[in-house]
C-alpha cells in the first residue's frame, strides 16, 4: 500500500504544481507589474471553478461506468493534460491583454477554463481512488502522505520558479511556466502507472443512471442536514484560507516593495509551515479528536490573518512574514483535520460525496477570489490607499474563519452517517422523479 500511497501523492503533486505559477506568480505580475484590476484578475482566476458542479457528475458517472476497465484513471489523465496545457499557455495569453484586449481576454478565459476543468476532472478522480484503495482504516494515513507530498512539491516548485525569475522578464516567466508544466506532466504520468486495478468489462455498470442531472445529485446531497452544514462550512473555511492566494503576493509587492522572485518564494515559506503542521496534525489526531484539531487550526489561521493585515498598517515586513508563518501552520492543520473528517463521513457512494466536497472546494475558491478582488478594488477606490484595500480583505477573511469555527461545533460524524443510511433509496427515487 505504501507504493500506491506514494503514487497517489505524485498525482496530487502534479496537479498542485500547476497551481503555483498561476495563483502565486502570474496574479502578482498582472496586478502589480501590469496594473490590471484585481477584480478582473480574480474573475479570470475564478473562471475554472465555473465547472465545479461537474465534479458530482464525474464522480457518480465514474462510480458506475468504467472506460476500458478503469473508472478513475481516464479522468485523471485528461484532467492532468488540461492542467498542463493551461499553465503553459497562461503567460502567452495574459501578455496579449495590453495590446489586444478583447482577443487576450477571450483566450485568457479559455486557458483558465481549461485549467479549471482539468482540476475538477483530476481531483475528484484521484481522491475517490485514494479513498477506495485505502479503505476505512487507512484513509487518514493516505491523506497525510498525499498532502505531505503535495506541499513538498509546492515548496520545490515555488523555490525553483523563484530562482528562474531572479531576473524578471516576460520571456523568463514563459520559460519558467513551461518547465513547471512539463515537470508536472512527467510526475503525474509516473504516479498513474499500474495504480488503479483494471476491472472486467461491465462489472460495475448501471444502466440509466446517466440520465440523472447534476441538479438531482446536488439536491440529493444537500437534502441531508449534516451534509449541507459541512458543505457550507467548507466553503467558508476554504474561501478564507485559499482566497488569500490571489492577493498575498501582490500585497507583498505593494506594501513592502518585494520583487517578483521574492514574493514567489513566499509560497515556499508558507509551504514549509504547512508541511510541518500536516505532520504534527496527523500525530495529534491520534490523541485528540479531529474536531478539536480543526478548531485549533481555525484560531491559528485567524492569528495569521491578523498579523498579515496589521503588517501593512505599520509597514513592518517582519510582522508580515510572521503572519504568513501562522497562516501556513493553520492551513496545514485545517487541511489534514477537515479532509480526514470528511473521509470519515463517507460510508457509501464515494464518487458522489467526493464530488460534492470537491465542488465545495471549487466554490470556496470562487467565493474567496471574488471577495478578495472586488473588495480590494472597492476599498482602494474609497480609501485612496492601495495597501488599505488589502488590509480590509484580510480582515474579512479572518471573520469568515470565525464564522466557520462556530459552524464546526455543530458538525457530527455519527449523525451524518445515520442521516445517509437510506441515501441510495432516496437517490433512486429522486432519479425516477427527475426522469419520469
mmCIF file of C-alpha atoms in Angstrom, residues 51-63 72 119-121 123-129 214 217-218 221-222 231 342-343 346 348-363:
data_model
loop_
_atom_site.group_PDB
_atom_site.id
_atom_site.type_symbol
_atom_site.label_atom_id
_atom_site.label_comp_id
_atom_site.label_asym_id
_atom_site.label_seq_id
_atom_site.Cartn_x
_atom_site.Cartn_y
_atom_site.Cartn_z
ATOM 1 C CA UNK A 51 -17.036 23.844 -13.905
ATOM 2 C CA UNK A 52 -17.121 22.720 -10.257
ATOM 3 C CA UNK A 53 -20.668 21.252 -10.435
ATOM 4 C CA UNK A 54 -19.295 18.746 -12.937
ATOM 5 C CA UNK A 55 -17.382 17.073 -10.112
ATOM 6 C CA UNK A 56 -20.502 15.306 -8.830
ATOM 7 C CA UNK A 57 -21.378 14.115 -12.323
ATOM 8 C CA UNK A 58 -17.821 12.915 -12.889
ATOM 9 C CA UNK A 59 -17.685 11.156 -9.518
ATOM 10 C CA UNK A 60 -21.053 9.463 -9.903
ATOM 11 C CA UNK A 61 -20.527 8.516 -13.547
ATOM 12 C CA UNK A 62 -17.091 7.041 -12.865
ATOM 13 C CA UNK A 63 -18.556 5.053 -9.947
ATOM 14 C CA UNK A 72 -10.726 6.847 -12.321
ATOM 15 C CA UNK A 119 -8.519 20.445 -11.982
ATOM 16 C CA UNK A 120 -12.080 19.201 -11.492
ATOM 17 C CA UNK A 121 -11.592 16.075 -13.583
ATOM 18 C CA UNK A 123 -9.030 15.979 -8.272
ATOM 19 C CA UNK A 124 -12.376 14.218 -7.782
ATOM 20 C CA UNK A 125 -10.987 11.140 -9.554
ATOM 21 C CA UNK A 126 -7.744 10.711 -7.627
ATOM 22 C CA UNK A 127 -9.370 11.491 -4.284
ATOM 23 C CA UNK A 128 -12.077 8.901 -4.965
ATOM 24 C CA UNK A 129 -9.402 6.403 -5.974
ATOM 25 C CA UNK A 214 -26.181 17.237 -11.662
ATOM 26 C CA UNK A 217 -27.273 14.804 -7.481
ATOM 27 C CA UNK A 218 -26.792 18.164 -5.736
ATOM 28 C CA UNK A 221 -26.540 15.569 -1.124
ATOM 29 C CA UNK A 222 -27.851 18.917 0.104
ATOM 30 C CA UNK A 231 -20.794 21.855 2.596
ATOM 31 C CA UNK A 342 -14.728 14.391 5.537
ATOM 32 C CA UNK A 343 -13.431 10.921 4.653
ATOM 33 C CA UNK A 346 -18.212 8.784 3.648
ATOM 34 C CA UNK A 348 -21.133 4.753 0.605
ATOM 35 C CA UNK A 349 -21.299 6.412 -2.806
ATOM 36 C CA UNK A 350 -17.686 7.559 -2.643
ATOM 37 C CA UNK A 351 -17.705 9.277 -6.030
ATOM 38 C CA UNK A 352 -20.892 11.196 -5.265
ATOM 39 C CA UNK A 353 -19.703 12.613 -1.946
ATOM 40 C CA UNK A 354 -16.134 13.264 -3.102
ATOM 41 C CA UNK A 355 -17.677 15.181 -5.993
ATOM 42 C CA UNK A 356 -19.805 17.206 -3.574
ATOM 43 C CA UNK A 357 -16.844 18.100 -1.358
ATOM 44 C CA UNK A 358 -14.723 18.839 -4.409
ATOM 45 C CA UNK A 359 -17.434 21.180 -5.642
ATOM 46 C CA UNK A 360 -17.426 22.883 -2.219
ATOM 47 C CA UNK A 361 -13.675 23.408 -2.529
ATOM 48 C CA UNK A 362 -14.037 24.886 -6.007
ATOM 49 C CA UNK A 363 -16.889 27.162 -4.932
#
